[in-house]
Short mmCIF file of C-alpha atoms in Angstrom, two decimals:
data_model
loop_
_atom_site.label_atom_id
_atom_site.label_comp_id
_atom_site.label_asym_id
_atom_site.label_seq_id
_atom_site.Cartn_x
_atom_site.Cartn_y
_atom_site.Cartn_z
CA MET A 1 132.74 136.23 90.94
CA SER A 2 130.85 138.97 89.09
CA ALA A 3 130.56 139.03 85.33
CA VAL A 4 133.00 141.08 83.26
CA LEU A 5 132.70 142.97 80.00
CA GLY A 6 134.52 141.73 76.89
CA LEU A 7 134.98 143.11 73.38
CA GLY A 8 133.73 141.23 70.32
CA LEU A 9 135.13 142.09 66.90
CA ALA A 10 132.27 140.80 64.73
CA ALA A 11 131.19 144.29 63.61
CA VAL A 12 134.60 145.79 62.89
CA GLY A 13 136.45 143.04 61.01
CA ARG A 14 134.46 143.20 57.78
CA PRO A 15 132.91 145.95 55.66
CA ALA A 16 129.27 144.92 56.25
CA TYR A 17 127.36 143.64 59.27
CA ILE A 18 123.81 143.73 60.66
CA THR A 19 124.21 146.24 63.50
CA LEU A 20 121.59 149.00 63.27
CA GLY A 21 123.05 152.36 62.27
CA ARG A 22 126.43 150.90 61.38
CA SER A 23 126.49 152.87 58.12
CA ALA A 24 126.87 156.02 60.22
CA ASP A 25 129.53 154.52 62.47
CA LEU A 26 132.10 153.75 59.80
CA PRO A 27 133.42 155.84 56.91
CA ALA A 28 132.53 155.12 53.32
CA ASP A 29 136.09 153.87 52.87
CA ARG A 30 136.07 150.46 54.54
CA SER A 31 139.34 149.21 53.14
CA PRO A 32 141.34 146.77 55.28
CA ALA A 33 143.68 149.55 56.39
CA VAL A 34 140.79 151.74 57.58
CA LEU A 35 139.05 148.88 59.38
CA GLN A 36 142.31 147.79 60.98
CA ALA A 37 142.90 151.29 62.30
CA ARG A 38 139.39 151.32 63.81
CA ALA A 39 139.90 147.87 65.33
CA HIS A 40 143.18 148.98 66.90
CA GLU A 41 141.51 152.13 68.24
CA LEU A 42 138.81 150.01 69.88
CA LEU A 43 141.34 147.57 71.31
CA ASP A 44 143.36 150.44 72.77
CA ALA A 45 140.20 151.85 74.33
CA ALA A 46 139.29 148.43 75.69
CA THR A 47 142.67 148.24 77.41
CA ASP A 48 142.12 151.68 78.94
CA LEU A 49 138.72 150.48 80.18
CA GLU A 50 140.25 147.32 81.68
CA ILE A 51 138.43 145.09 79.20
CA SER A 52 140.68 142.11 78.58
CA TYR A 53 138.43 139.41 77.10
CA LEU A 54 138.69 139.65 73.29
CA ASP A 55 136.45 137.63 70.99
CA THR A 56 136.86 137.03 67.28
CA ALA A 57 136.22 134.34 64.63
CA ARG A 58 137.48 133.09 61.29
CA SER A 59 134.31 134.42 59.64
CA TYR A 60 134.65 137.97 60.98
CA GLY A 61 136.40 139.10 57.82
CA ARG A 62 139.92 140.20 58.80
CA ALA A 63 139.21 140.47 62.53
CA GLU A 64 141.76 137.81 63.51
CA GLU A 65 144.35 139.56 61.37
CA PHE A 66 143.58 142.94 62.96
CA LEU A 67 143.77 141.47 66.45
CA ALA A 68 147.04 139.71 65.67
CA SER A 69 148.66 142.90 64.37
CA TRP A 70 147.53 144.77 67.50
CA LEU A 71 148.88 142.06 69.79
CA ARG A 72 152.25 141.95 68.08
CA GLY A 73 154.97 143.18 70.43
CA ARG A 74 152.61 143.86 73.34
CA ASP A 75 153.51 142.61 76.80
CA ASP A 76 149.98 142.45 78.19
CA ASP A 77 148.15 139.13 78.08
CA PRO A 78 144.45 139.48 77.23
CA PHE A 79 142.18 136.45 77.03
CA VAL A 80 141.86 135.74 73.29
CA ALA A 81 138.99 133.63 71.96
CA SER A 82 138.20 132.72 68.38
CA LYS A 83 135.84 130.42 66.50
CA TRP A 84 135.82 128.06 63.55
CA GLY A 85 132.99 126.67 61.44
CA TYR A 86 131.95 129.61 59.28
CA THR A 87 133.89 130.72 56.22
CA TYR A 88 133.75 134.41 55.26
CA THR A 89 132.60 134.56 51.64
CA ALA A 90 131.35 138.13 51.19
CA GLU A 91 134.30 138.95 48.92
CA ASP A 92 133.82 135.83 46.78
CA PRO A 93 131.63 136.67 43.75
CA THR A 94 130.89 132.98 43.19
CA VAL A 95 129.14 132.59 46.57
CA ASP A 96 125.75 134.21 47.20
CA ALA A 97 126.21 134.58 50.97
CA ASP A 98 128.34 136.58 53.39
CA GLU A 99 129.40 133.44 55.26
CA VAL A 100 128.97 129.71 54.90
CA LYS A 101 128.78 127.27 57.83
CA THR A 102 130.52 123.90 57.64
CA HIS A 103 131.12 121.78 60.74
CA ASP A 104 133.45 119.10 59.43
CA LEU A 105 137.02 117.95 59.91
CA PRO A 106 138.50 119.55 56.76
CA THR A 107 137.08 122.94 57.80
CA LEU A 108 138.47 122.57 61.30
CA GLU A 109 141.92 121.60 60.02
CA ARG A 110 142.02 124.50 57.56
CA GLN A 111 140.72 127.13 59.95
CA TRP A 112 142.76 125.90 62.91
CA GLY A 113 145.86 126.36 60.77
CA GLU A 114 144.76 129.84 59.72
CA THR A 115 144.01 130.89 63.29
CA GLN A 116 147.28 129.47 64.56
CA ALA A 117 149.24 131.30 61.87
CA LEU A 118 147.76 134.60 63.07
CA LEU A 119 147.24 134.19 66.82
CA GLY A 120 149.57 131.35 67.76
CA ASP A 121 150.14 131.02 71.49
CA ARG A 122 147.94 134.06 72.15
CA LEU A 123 144.86 131.93 71.50
CA ARG A 124 143.27 130.66 74.70
CA LEU A 125 139.84 129.48 73.56
CA TYR A 126 138.69 127.96 70.26
CA GLN A 127 134.94 127.62 69.77
CA VAL A 128 132.65 125.86 67.34
CA HIS A 129 130.79 128.71 65.66
CA SER A 130 126.99 128.60 65.90
CA LEU A 131 126.56 124.98 66.97
CA THR A 132 122.99 123.74 66.70
CA ALA A 133 121.35 120.59 68.03
CA ASP A 134 121.15 119.16 64.49
CA SER A 135 124.79 119.86 63.55
CA PRO A 136 126.68 116.93 61.98
CA LEU A 137 129.41 117.53 64.58
CA TRP A 138 127.68 115.48 67.28
CA ASP A 139 128.02 112.22 65.32
CA ASP A 140 131.33 112.90 63.54
CA GLU A 141 133.74 110.71 65.51
CA ALA A 142 136.84 111.83 63.59
CA LEU A 143 136.00 115.49 64.17
CA LEU A 144 135.23 114.97 67.85
CA HIS A 145 138.49 113.11 68.45
CA ARG A 146 140.45 115.82 66.66
CA LEU A 147 138.83 118.43 68.87
CA ALA A 148 139.63 116.32 71.91
CA GLY A 149 143.24 116.29 70.77
CA LEU A 150 143.31 120.08 70.74
CA ARG A 151 141.75 120.08 74.21
CA ASP A 152 144.30 117.61 75.53
CA ALA A 153 147.15 119.66 74.03
CA GLY A 154 146.10 122.67 76.10
CA THR A 155 143.63 124.71 74.03
CA GLU A 156 140.34 125.45 75.76
CA LEU A 157 137.33 124.51 73.66
CA GLY A 158 133.85 125.99 73.52
CA PHE A 159 130.87 126.53 71.28
CA SER A 160 128.54 129.37 70.38
CA THR A 161 124.83 129.12 69.67
CA SER A 162 122.22 131.03 67.70
CA GLY A 163 118.57 130.62 66.74
CA PRO A 164 115.30 129.90 68.54
CA ALA A 165 116.47 126.45 69.71
CA GLN A 166 119.67 127.66 71.39
CA ALA A 167 118.77 125.93 74.65
CA ASP A 168 118.84 122.49 73.00
CA ALA A 169 122.38 123.03 71.74
CA VAL A 170 123.50 124.47 75.09
CA ARG A 171 122.25 121.43 76.96
CA ARG A 172 123.74 118.96 74.54
CA GLY A 173 127.10 120.74 74.47
CA THR A 174 127.23 121.02 78.25
CA THR A 175 127.19 117.24 78.69
CA LEU A 176 129.22 116.17 75.65
CA GLU A 177 132.18 113.97 76.59
CA VAL A 178 134.94 112.66 74.31
CA ASP A 179 137.57 110.19 75.45
CA GLY A 180 136.19 110.23 78.96
CA ALA A 181 136.33 113.98 79.52
CA ARG A 182 134.03 116.92 78.88
CA LEU A 183 134.83 118.47 75.51
CA PHE A 184 133.65 122.04 76.01
CA GLY A 185 134.48 124.45 78.82
CA THR A 186 132.75 127.54 77.45
CA VAL A 187 129.39 128.30 75.87
CA GLN A 188 128.65 131.60 74.10
CA SER A 189 124.99 132.37 73.44
CA THR A 190 122.64 135.21 72.64
CA TRP A 191 120.75 136.53 75.65
CA ASN A 192 119.22 139.98 75.99
CA LEU A 193 116.07 141.68 77.21
CA LEU A 194 114.28 140.65 74.01
CA GLU A 195 115.60 137.06 73.78
CA THR A 196 115.77 135.28 77.14
CA SER A 197 114.86 131.72 76.12
CA ALA A 198 118.33 130.21 76.63
CA GLY A 199 118.60 131.51 80.19
CA PRO A 200 117.69 128.31 82.09
CA ALA A 201 120.01 126.18 79.94
CA LEU A 202 122.83 128.69 80.40
CA ALA A 203 122.23 128.68 84.16
CA ASP A 204 122.59 124.89 84.11
CA ALA A 205 125.78 125.17 82.05
CA HIS A 206 127.22 127.64 84.54
CA ALA A 207 126.30 125.35 87.42
CA ALA A 208 128.07 122.51 85.62
CA GLY A 209 131.26 124.56 85.54
CA LEU A 210 131.22 126.02 82.02
CA ARG A 211 132.19 129.64 81.38
CA VAL A 212 129.09 131.41 80.06
CA VAL A 213 129.69 134.20 77.54
CA VAL A 214 126.76 136.29 76.32
CA LYS A 215 126.76 137.92 72.89
CA GLU A 216 124.34 140.38 71.29
CA GLY A 217 123.38 141.96 74.59
CA VAL A 218 121.98 144.99 72.76
CA ALA A 219 120.28 142.82 70.13
CA ASN A 220 122.34 144.12 67.19
CA GLY A 221 121.31 147.67 68.04
CA ARG A 222 117.64 147.06 68.72
CA LEU A 223 118.22 147.88 72.41
CA THR A 224 119.90 151.21 71.70
CA ASP A 225 118.68 154.69 70.80
CA ARG A 226 118.59 153.53 67.18
CA GLY A 227 116.16 150.70 67.72
CA LEU A 228 113.99 151.45 70.73
CA PRO A 229 110.58 153.14 70.59
CA ALA A 230 110.35 156.52 72.28
CA ASP A 231 108.31 155.15 75.20
CA SER A 232 110.54 152.14 75.93
CA PRO A 233 111.31 151.67 79.64
CA VAL A 234 114.92 150.99 78.67
CA ARG A 235 115.18 154.69 77.81
CA GLY A 236 113.99 155.82 81.23
CA ALA A 237 116.23 153.74 83.47
CA GLY A 238 118.76 156.43 84.34
CA ALA A 239 121.52 155.65 81.84
CA SER A 240 122.05 155.23 78.11
CA PRO A 241 119.86 152.43 76.73
CA ASP A 242 122.84 150.32 75.66
CA ALA A 243 124.33 150.49 79.16
CA VAL A 244 120.97 149.56 80.68
CA ALA A 245 120.58 146.60 78.32
CA LEU A 246 124.08 145.31 79.06
CA ALA A 247 123.64 145.87 82.80
CA ALA A 248 120.61 143.58 82.65
CA VAL A 249 122.84 140.87 81.19
CA LEU A 250 125.67 141.47 83.65
CA ALA A 251 123.18 141.08 86.48
CA GLN A 252 122.34 137.48 85.56
CA PRO A 253 123.99 135.25 88.19
CA TRP A 254 125.03 132.66 85.62
CA VAL A 255 126.91 135.04 83.31
CA ASP A 256 130.71 135.21 83.29
CA VAL A 257 131.44 137.48 80.28
CA VAL A 258 129.22 139.91 78.37
CA LEU A 259 130.49 141.00 74.98
CA SER A 260 130.32 144.54 73.69
CA GLY A 261 129.98 144.71 69.93
CA ALA A 262 130.93 148.38 69.76
CA VAL A 263 132.06 149.90 66.46
CA THR A 264 133.17 153.26 67.89
CA VAL A 265 135.13 154.20 70.99
CA GLY A 266 132.16 156.25 72.16
CA GLN A 267 129.91 153.20 71.98
CA LEU A 268 132.46 151.12 73.89
CA ARG A 269 132.70 153.70 76.65
CA SER A 270 128.92 153.89 76.85
CA ASN A 271 128.71 150.10 77.00
CA ALA A 272 131.29 150.09 79.80
CA ASP A 273 128.97 152.28 81.88
CA ALA A 274 126.89 149.14 82.38
CA ARG A 275 129.36 147.93 84.98
CA GLY A 276 127.99 148.65 88.43
CA LEU A 277 124.66 149.88 87.08
CA ASP A 278 121.63 148.54 88.95
CA VAL A 279 118.58 148.14 86.74
CA ASP A 280 115.07 146.82 87.29
CA LEU A 281 113.13 146.43 84.07
CA PRO A 282 109.80 144.92 83.03
CA ASP A 283 109.68 141.78 80.91
CA LEU A 284 110.40 142.74 77.30
CA ALA A 285 111.01 139.22 75.98
CA GLU A 286 109.67 138.26 72.58
CA GLU A 287 108.85 134.77 71.38
CA PRO A 288 112.16 133.24 70.22
CA THR A 289 110.88 132.58 66.71
CA THR A 290 109.79 136.22 66.43
CA TYR A 291 113.10 137.51 67.72
CA TRP A 292 115.20 135.40 65.36
CA ALA A 293 113.00 136.15 62.35
CA THR A 294 113.48 139.86 63.06
CA ARG A 295 117.22 139.39 63.39
CA SER A 296 117.39 137.47 60.11
CA ALA A 297 115.62 140.35 58.38
CA LEU A 298 118.18 142.96 59.50
CA ALA A 299 120.05 144.40 56.53
CA TRP A 300 123.81 144.07 56.18
CA ALA A 301 125.20 147.60 56.09
#
């Protein structure tokens, strides 16, 4: 089965994010009503483009809320995935961070309740957000058994990864069993032409039967017209750079879903051109530590 394109709502659920050029993609008024209208516009366009995998998270500002309001009263049945583990704190003046990660049982219980209140039976997949090999989750028996209870009650479970040691978390999550059964059925990781280090681990996860979802296929805008040097081979591959970058991800035999992080309908349509595009590019991969240091330095806009 060939990989499909999905829509991620990370960049449209909150006023600020790290996508290059985002300040030009959204109006100065980024009130909840304005962002909700944009999210609905993107979701409508995704439906028209036959994109039915929708990805959100508790920490994406109001993204779950926007998705829930769009889903209300609709008869179609998209695949809805969300995540827990980060708390959105950008609007809290007492916290000096846009989001705070906590992988513990109280956070799961609180965020599971919040997600259920918004998405209810629409939710298909619930993922641990940005799981790392040194997370306290691995040794938290109460948390693991609570997750296993959600799994056994019918909710698919997964985890996402970030950082230069993604492969370690992918491998550990692929083999994790609780109560005699594998805990996770999906892994979502960053893979793009600049950051390919998790590829072998993701291939192993796919071979083991996990759904592999790739995020940040255009490297937060670095693999678009806004981030590429004029002589980049991505620019000369016969299509828009974003489509070329996403086509390279779609071509990986171990990928099941590739997320678009579009903020405008035009970007989403351009991203969708990646489907069926045949690309052959030179190796552009950076050292993982270099890639992630560059990503960490991107400004929230």
